[in-house]
Short mmCIF file of C-alpha atoms in Angstrom, two decimals:
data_model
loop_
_atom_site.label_atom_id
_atom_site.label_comp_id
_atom_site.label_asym_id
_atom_site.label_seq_id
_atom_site.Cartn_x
_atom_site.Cartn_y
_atom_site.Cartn_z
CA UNK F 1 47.25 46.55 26.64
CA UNK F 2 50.27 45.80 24.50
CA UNK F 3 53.60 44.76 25.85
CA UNK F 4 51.91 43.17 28.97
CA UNK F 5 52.32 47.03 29.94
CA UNK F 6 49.36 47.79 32.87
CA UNK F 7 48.84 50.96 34.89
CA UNK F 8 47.84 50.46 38.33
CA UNK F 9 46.83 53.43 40.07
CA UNK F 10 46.71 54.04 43.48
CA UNK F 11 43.23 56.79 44.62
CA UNK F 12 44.63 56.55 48.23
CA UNK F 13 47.80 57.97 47.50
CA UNK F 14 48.93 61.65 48.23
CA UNK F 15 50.82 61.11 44.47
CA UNK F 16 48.89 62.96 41.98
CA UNK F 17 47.23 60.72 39.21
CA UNK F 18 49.53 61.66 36.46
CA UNK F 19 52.16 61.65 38.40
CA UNK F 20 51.41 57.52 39.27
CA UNK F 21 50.62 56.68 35.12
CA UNK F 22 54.16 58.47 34.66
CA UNK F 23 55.72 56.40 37.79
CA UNK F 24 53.87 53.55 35.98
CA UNK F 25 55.58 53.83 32.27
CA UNK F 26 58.83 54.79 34.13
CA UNK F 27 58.59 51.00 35.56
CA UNK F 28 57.57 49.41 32.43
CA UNK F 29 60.34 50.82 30.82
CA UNK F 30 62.86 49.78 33.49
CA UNK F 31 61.43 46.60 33.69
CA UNK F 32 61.87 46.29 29.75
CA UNK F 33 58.01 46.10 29.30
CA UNK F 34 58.10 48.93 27.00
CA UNK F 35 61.25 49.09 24.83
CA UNK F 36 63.28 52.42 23.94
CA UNK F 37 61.70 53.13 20.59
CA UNK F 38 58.67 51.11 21.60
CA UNK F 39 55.17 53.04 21.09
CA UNK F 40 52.60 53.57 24.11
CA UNK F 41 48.87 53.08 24.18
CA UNK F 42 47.14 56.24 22.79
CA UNK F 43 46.13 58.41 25.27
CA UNK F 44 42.36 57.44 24.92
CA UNK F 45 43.33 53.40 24.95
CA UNK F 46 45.37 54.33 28.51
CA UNK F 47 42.23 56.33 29.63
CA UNK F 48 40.13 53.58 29.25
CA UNK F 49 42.20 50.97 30.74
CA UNK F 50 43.13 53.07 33.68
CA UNK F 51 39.78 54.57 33.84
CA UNK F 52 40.64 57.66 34.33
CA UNK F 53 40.10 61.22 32.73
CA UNK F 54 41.29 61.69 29.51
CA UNK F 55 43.11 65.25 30.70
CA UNK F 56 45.03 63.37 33.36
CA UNK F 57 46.21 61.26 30.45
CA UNK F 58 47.07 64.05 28.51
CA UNK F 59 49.08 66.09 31.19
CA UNK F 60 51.20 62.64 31.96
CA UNK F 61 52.31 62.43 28.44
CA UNK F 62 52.81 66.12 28.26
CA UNK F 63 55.42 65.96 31.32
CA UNK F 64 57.08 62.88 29.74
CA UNK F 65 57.33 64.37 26.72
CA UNK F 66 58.85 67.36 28.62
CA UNK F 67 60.84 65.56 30.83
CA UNK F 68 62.64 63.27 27.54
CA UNK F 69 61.03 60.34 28.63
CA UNK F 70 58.91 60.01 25.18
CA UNK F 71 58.30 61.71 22.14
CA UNK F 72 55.01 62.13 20.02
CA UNK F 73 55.61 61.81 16.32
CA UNK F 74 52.49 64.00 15.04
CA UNK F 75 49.96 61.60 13.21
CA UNK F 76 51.82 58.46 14.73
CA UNK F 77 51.64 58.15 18.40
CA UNK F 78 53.77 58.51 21.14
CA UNK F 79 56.67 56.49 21.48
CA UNK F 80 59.44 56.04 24.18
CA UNK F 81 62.89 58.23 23.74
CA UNK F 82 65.33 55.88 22.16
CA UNK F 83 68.11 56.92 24.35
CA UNK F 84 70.97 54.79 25.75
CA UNK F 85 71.11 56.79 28.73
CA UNK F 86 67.63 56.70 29.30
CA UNK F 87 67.05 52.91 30.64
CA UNK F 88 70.15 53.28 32.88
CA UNK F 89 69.39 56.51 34.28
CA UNK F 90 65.50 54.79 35.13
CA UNK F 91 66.95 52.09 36.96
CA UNK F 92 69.29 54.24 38.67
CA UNK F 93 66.39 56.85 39.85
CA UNK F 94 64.14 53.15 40.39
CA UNK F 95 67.11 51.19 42.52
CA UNK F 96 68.22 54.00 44.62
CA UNK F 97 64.30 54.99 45.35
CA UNK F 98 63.92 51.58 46.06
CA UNK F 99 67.32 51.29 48.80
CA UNK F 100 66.39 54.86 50.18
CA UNK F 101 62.86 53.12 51.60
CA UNK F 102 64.87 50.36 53.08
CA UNK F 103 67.29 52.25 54.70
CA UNK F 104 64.33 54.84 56.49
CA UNK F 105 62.65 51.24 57.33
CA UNK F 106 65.87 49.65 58.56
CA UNK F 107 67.09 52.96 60.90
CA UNK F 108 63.87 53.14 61.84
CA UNK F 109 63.64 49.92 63.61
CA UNK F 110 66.91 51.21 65.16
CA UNK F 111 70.00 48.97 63.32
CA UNK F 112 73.41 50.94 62.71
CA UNK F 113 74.92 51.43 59.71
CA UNK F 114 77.24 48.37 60.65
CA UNK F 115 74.73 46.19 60.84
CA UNK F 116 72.38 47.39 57.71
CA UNK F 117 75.78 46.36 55.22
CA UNK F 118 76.34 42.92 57.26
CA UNK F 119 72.76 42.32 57.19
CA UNK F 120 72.15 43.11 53.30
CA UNK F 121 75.59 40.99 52.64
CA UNK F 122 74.26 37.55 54.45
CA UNK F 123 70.38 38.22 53.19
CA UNK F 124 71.76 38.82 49.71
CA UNK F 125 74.05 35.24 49.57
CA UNK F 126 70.91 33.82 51.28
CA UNK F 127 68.57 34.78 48.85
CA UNK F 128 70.90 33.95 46.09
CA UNK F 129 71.17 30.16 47.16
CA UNK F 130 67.66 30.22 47.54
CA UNK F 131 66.98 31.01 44.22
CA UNK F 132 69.56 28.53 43.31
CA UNK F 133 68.03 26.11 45.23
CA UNK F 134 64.56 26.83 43.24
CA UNK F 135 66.52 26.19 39.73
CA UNK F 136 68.11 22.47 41.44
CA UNK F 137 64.71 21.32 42.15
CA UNK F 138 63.38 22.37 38.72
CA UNK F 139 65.87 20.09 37.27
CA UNK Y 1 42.87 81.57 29.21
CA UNK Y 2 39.68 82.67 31.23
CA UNK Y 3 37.40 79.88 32.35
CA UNK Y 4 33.80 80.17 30.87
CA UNK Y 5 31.32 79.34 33.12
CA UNK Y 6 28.94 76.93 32.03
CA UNK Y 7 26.80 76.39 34.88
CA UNK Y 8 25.61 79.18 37.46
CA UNK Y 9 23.07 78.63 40.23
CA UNK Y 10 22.12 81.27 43.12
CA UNK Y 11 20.38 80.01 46.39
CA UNK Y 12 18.17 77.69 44.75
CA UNK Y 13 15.82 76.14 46.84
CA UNK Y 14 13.35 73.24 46.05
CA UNK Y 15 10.73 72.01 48.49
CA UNK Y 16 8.35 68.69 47.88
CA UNK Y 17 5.71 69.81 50.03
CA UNK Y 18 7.34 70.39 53.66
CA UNK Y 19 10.22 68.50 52.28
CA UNK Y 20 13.35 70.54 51.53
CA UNK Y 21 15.22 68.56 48.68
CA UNK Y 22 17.85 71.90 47.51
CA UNK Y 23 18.41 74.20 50.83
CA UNK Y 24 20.38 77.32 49.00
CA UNK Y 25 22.79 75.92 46.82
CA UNK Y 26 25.12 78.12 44.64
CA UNK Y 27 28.38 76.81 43.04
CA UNK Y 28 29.37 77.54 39.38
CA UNK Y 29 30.76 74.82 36.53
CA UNK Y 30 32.99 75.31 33.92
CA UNK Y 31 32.75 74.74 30.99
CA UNK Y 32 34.59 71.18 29.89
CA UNK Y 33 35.11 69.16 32.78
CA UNK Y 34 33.85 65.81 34.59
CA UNK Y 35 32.48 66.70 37.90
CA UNK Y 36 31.10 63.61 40.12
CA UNK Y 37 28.19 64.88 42.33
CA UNK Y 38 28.29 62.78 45.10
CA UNK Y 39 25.82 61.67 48.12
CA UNK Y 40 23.51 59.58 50.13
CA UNK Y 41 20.39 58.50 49.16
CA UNK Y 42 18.12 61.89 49.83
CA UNK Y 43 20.67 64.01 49.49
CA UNK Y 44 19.59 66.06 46.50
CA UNK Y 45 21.32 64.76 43.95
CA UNK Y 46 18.51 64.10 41.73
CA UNK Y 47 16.45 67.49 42.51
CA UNK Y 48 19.82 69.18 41.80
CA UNK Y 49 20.14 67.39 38.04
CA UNK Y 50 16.69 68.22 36.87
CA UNK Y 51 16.44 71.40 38.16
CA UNK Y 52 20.20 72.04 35.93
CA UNK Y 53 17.53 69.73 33.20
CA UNK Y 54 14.56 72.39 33.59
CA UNK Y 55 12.48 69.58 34.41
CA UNK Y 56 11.81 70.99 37.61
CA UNK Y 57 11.73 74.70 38.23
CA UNK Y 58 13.24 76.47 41.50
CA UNK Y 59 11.36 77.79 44.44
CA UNK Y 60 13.69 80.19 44.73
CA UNK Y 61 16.92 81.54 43.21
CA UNK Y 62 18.06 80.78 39.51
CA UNK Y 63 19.97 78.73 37.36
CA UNK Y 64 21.66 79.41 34.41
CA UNK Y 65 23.27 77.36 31.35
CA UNK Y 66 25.86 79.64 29.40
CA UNK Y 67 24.36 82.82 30.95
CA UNK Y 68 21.30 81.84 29.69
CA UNK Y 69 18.25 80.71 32.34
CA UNK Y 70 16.99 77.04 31.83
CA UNK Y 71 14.34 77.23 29.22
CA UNK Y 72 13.94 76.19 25.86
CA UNK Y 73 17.16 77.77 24.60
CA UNK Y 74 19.17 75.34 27.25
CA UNK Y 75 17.48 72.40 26.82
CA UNK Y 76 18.36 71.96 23.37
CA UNK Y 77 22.30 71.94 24.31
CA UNK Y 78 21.61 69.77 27.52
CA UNK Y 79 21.34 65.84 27.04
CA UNK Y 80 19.80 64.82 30.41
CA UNK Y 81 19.67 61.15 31.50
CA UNK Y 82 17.55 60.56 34.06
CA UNK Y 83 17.22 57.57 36.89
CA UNK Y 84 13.80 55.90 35.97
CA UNK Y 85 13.89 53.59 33.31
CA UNK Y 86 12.01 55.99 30.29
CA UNK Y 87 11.97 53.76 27.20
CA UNK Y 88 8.86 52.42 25.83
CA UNK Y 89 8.85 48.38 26.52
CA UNK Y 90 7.24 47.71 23.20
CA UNK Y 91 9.96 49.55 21.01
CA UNK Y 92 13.34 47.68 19.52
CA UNK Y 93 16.70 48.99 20.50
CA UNK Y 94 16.80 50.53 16.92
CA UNK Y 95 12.87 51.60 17.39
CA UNK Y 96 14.63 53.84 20.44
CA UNK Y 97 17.08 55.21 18.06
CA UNK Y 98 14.91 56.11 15.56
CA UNK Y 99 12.44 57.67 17.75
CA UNK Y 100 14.77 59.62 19.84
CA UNK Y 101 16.56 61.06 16.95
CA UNK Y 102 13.30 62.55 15.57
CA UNK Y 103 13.09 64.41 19.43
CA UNK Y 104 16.20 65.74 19.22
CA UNK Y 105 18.14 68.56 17.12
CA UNK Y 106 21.53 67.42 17.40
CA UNK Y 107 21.26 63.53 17.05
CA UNK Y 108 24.61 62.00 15.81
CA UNK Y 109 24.28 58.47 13.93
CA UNK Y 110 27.68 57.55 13.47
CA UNK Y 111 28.30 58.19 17.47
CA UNK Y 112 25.28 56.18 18.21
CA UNK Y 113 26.48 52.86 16.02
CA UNK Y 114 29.87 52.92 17.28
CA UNK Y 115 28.41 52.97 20.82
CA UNK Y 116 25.51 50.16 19.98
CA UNK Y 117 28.48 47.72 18.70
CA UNK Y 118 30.77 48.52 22.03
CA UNK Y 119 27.89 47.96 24.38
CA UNK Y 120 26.90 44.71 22.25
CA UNK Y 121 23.10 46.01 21.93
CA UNK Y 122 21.21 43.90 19.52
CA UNK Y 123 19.04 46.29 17.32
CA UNK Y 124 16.48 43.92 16.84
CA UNK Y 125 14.98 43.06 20.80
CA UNK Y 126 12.29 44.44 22.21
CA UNK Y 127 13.21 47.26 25.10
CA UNK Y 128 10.89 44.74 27.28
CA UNK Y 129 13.58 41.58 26.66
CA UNK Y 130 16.59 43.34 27.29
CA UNK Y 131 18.28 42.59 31.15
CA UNK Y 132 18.91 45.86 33.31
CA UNK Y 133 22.28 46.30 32.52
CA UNK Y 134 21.71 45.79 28.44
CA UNK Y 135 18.83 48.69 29.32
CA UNK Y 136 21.36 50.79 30.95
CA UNK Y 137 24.07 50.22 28.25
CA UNK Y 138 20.93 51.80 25.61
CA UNK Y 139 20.08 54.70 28.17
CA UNK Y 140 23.60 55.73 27.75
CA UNK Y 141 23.57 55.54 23.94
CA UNK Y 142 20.74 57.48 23.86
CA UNK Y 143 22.11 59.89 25.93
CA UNK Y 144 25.49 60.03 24.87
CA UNK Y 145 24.74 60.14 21.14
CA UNK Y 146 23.89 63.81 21.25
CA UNK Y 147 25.78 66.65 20.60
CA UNK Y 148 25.25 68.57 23.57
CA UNK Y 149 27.17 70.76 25.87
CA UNK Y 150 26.30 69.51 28.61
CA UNK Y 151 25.50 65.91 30.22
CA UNK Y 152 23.42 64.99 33.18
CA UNK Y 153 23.53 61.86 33.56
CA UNK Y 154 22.07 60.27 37.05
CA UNK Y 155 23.13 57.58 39.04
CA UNK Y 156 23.89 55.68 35.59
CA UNK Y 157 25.64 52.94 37.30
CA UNK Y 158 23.13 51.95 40.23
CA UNK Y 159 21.97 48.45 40.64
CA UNK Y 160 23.82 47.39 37.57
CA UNK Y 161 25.94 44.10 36.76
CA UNK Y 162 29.70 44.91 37.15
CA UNK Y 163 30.28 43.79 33.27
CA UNK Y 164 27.65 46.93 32.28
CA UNK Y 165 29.38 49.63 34.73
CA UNK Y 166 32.82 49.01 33.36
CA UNK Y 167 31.52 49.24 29.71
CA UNK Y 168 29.22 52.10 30.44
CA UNK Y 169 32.82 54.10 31.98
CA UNK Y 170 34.81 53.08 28.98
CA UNK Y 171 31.94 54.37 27.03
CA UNK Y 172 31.55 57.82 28.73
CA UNK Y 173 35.56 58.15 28.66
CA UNK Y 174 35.68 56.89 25.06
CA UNK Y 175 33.37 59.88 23.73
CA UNK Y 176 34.26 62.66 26.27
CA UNK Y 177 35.62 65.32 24.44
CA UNK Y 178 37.72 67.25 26.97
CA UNK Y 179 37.76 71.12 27.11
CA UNK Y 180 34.03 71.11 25.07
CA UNK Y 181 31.39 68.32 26.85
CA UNK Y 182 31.07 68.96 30.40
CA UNK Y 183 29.81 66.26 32.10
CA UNK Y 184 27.83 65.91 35.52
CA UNK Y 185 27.64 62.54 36.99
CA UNK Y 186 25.66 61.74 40.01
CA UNK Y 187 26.49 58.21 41.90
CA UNK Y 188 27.09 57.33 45.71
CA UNK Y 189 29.46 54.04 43.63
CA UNK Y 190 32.37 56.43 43.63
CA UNK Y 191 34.95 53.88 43.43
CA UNK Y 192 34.37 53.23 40.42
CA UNK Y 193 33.98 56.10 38.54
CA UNK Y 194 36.33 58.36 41.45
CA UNK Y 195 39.29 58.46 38.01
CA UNK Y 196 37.28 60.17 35.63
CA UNK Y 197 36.11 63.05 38.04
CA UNK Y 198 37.88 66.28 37.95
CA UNK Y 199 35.62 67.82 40.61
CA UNK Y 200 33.94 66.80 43.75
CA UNK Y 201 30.61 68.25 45.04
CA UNK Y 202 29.37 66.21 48.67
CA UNK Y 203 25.73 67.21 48.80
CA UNK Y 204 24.01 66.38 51.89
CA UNK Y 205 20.68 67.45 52.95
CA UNK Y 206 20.21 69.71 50.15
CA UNK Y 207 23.17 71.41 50.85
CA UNK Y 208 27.29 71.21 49.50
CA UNK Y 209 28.94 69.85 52.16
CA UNK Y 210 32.38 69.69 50.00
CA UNK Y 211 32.98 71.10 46.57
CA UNK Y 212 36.77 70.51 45.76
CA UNK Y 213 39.32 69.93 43.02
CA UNK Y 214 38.81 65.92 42.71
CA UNK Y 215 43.19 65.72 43.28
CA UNK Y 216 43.71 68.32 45.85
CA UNK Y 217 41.06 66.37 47.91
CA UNK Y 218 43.23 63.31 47.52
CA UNK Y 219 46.52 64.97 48.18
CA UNK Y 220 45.24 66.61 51.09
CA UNK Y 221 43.54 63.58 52.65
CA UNK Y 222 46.10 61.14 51.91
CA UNK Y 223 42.61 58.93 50.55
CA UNK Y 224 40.34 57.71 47.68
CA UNK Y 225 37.08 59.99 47.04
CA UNK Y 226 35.23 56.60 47.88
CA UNK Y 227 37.28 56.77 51.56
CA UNK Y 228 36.51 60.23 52.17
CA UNK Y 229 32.85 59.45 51.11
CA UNK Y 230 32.85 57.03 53.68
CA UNK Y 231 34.13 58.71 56.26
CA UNK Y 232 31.80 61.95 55.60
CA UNK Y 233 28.63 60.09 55.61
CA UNK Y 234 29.56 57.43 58.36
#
């Protein structure tokens, strides 16, 4: 599919189908795999790739469209909102869902706040050199 | 918006000889939806598609297709694929075509080239060269070309190379007109048709073990319809 935009879905999750193809262009946006003002597969192309039902297709872009995420220009397509906000406020909602799971997984192994900000702060420079490491031996 | 039924059955029951394929089943369709009808081998998924076909009649109870009972009248808005292989060996894949469109009232052309050139048919090879899965991929043309209300198509993806099913789903999604074909689908391979189902029916023994909404089943079970398969038939 275009834009090296994929939907996964997930049939042993609780999260409703459409709900998981929305998650899905939410991430490709973020990720800048669809572009603000970019157009999405139709929603028989995304069907097909994601074999699922047409309808579930259809409600998904229905809520996006609802929800400001997209718009469908009759006769065109749909296309994502071109909205500066937008792309912040996605990685916002994507960053903080994405510390709130570390923080349940971190408590629930028993560490103290304390420890979770000392912890992130030496993984974080440790990871960091890493990567610089990568880029030395590249060179 | 009221639902229209499509499909109505009351206590059917179909015996071969002391056998008891359908044990009372009753459960009504609407009209417009993908429902997956899902079981063992034996379970009575077959008996219950041609009896919805009126290739089989009922021992007891009835069945009826937009308040009508399965009859003539039915049968000419039902496009029924059955199991067994039923195309003549000696025929071409465009032999098939032309045959079958002189059988049927609501033949559409256009939907049955579009589908030949996805499936990569050649029209020219005898029915008797093609490989199982290029025999399957015409089944489902001629099937799918018609303009019916209703399709019965069983077990379409059994014993069939992986490169045929996935064609054969994009196919079926490809055409599926939501809201006016309703589509039943028989297949103990739920994994990989489990997306395109809207509704669940678990037979077992001739009976429905579990008719559900295809997501609440999901959200409820925290699982895949192929998991929950597994786990009901284990």
């Amino acid at each position: 599919m275009r834009d090296g935009f994929q939907v996964k879905l997930d049939f042993d999750s609780t999260r409703p189908i459409y709900m998981q193809i929305i998650d899905e262009v939410k991430r490709a946006v973020a990720r800048n795999l669809l572009m603000p003002g970019g157009k999405l597969p139709s929603q028989r192309e995304l069907a097909e790739a994601a074999r699922v039902n047409p309808n579930t297709v259809q409600r998904a872009y229905r809520e996006m469209e609802a929800m400001g995420l997209v718009e469908t220009k009759r006769g065109e397509g749909t296309y994502i909102r071109e909205d500066d906000g937008l792309l912040a406020s996605l990685r916002g909602e994507m960053a903080q869902t994405a510390v709130d799971n570390f923080i349940r997984q971190v408590l629930a192994l028993g560490l103290k706040e304390a420890e979770i900000v000392k912890l992130v702060t030496s993984r974080y420079k440790e990871l960091q050199n890493g990567k610089r490491g990568e880029q030395d031996d590249a060179h | 918006m009221p639902t229209e039924i499509l499909v109505r059955t009351q206590g059917i029951v179909k015996r071969y000889g002391r056998t008891q394929a359908i044990n009372g089943i009753e459960v009504e369709i609407p009209k417009g939806i993908v429902v997956g009808l899902v079981g063992p081998n034996g379970s009575g998924k077959s008996t219950f598609l041609k009896l919805l076909a009126g290739v089989l009649r009922p021992d007891a109870g009835t069945v009826t297709i937009n308040g009508l009972p399965v009859g003539i009248k039915t049968k000419a808005r039902v496009s029924y694929q059955p199991e067994i292989d039923c195309l003549y060996d000696w025929m071409t894949v465009q032999q098939v075509l032309d045959f079958t469109a002189t059988l049927v009232p609501d033949w559409r052309p256009k939907r049955a080239d579009e589908m030949i050139a996805f499936l990569n048919l050649d029209r020219g090879v005898k029915v008797r060269h093609l490989s199982k899965g290029m025999r399957a991929r015409l089944k489902l043309v001629v099937t799918l070309s018609r303009d019916a209300d209703l399709f019965l198509l069983d077990e379409p993806l059994s014993g069939i190379d992986p490169p045929s099913r996935l064609r054969i789903i994009k196919t079926l999604i490809s055409g599926y007109e939501a809201g006016r074909h309703t589509i039943i689908l028989s297949t103990h391979e739920v994994a990989e048709t489990e997306g395109i189902f809207e509704r669940i029916i678990f037979l077992d023994k001739g009976q429905i073990k579990v008719d559900a909404d295809a997501q609440e089943l999901r959200s409820q079970h925290g699982r895949s319809i192929q998991g929950l398969f597994e786990e009901v038939y284990q």
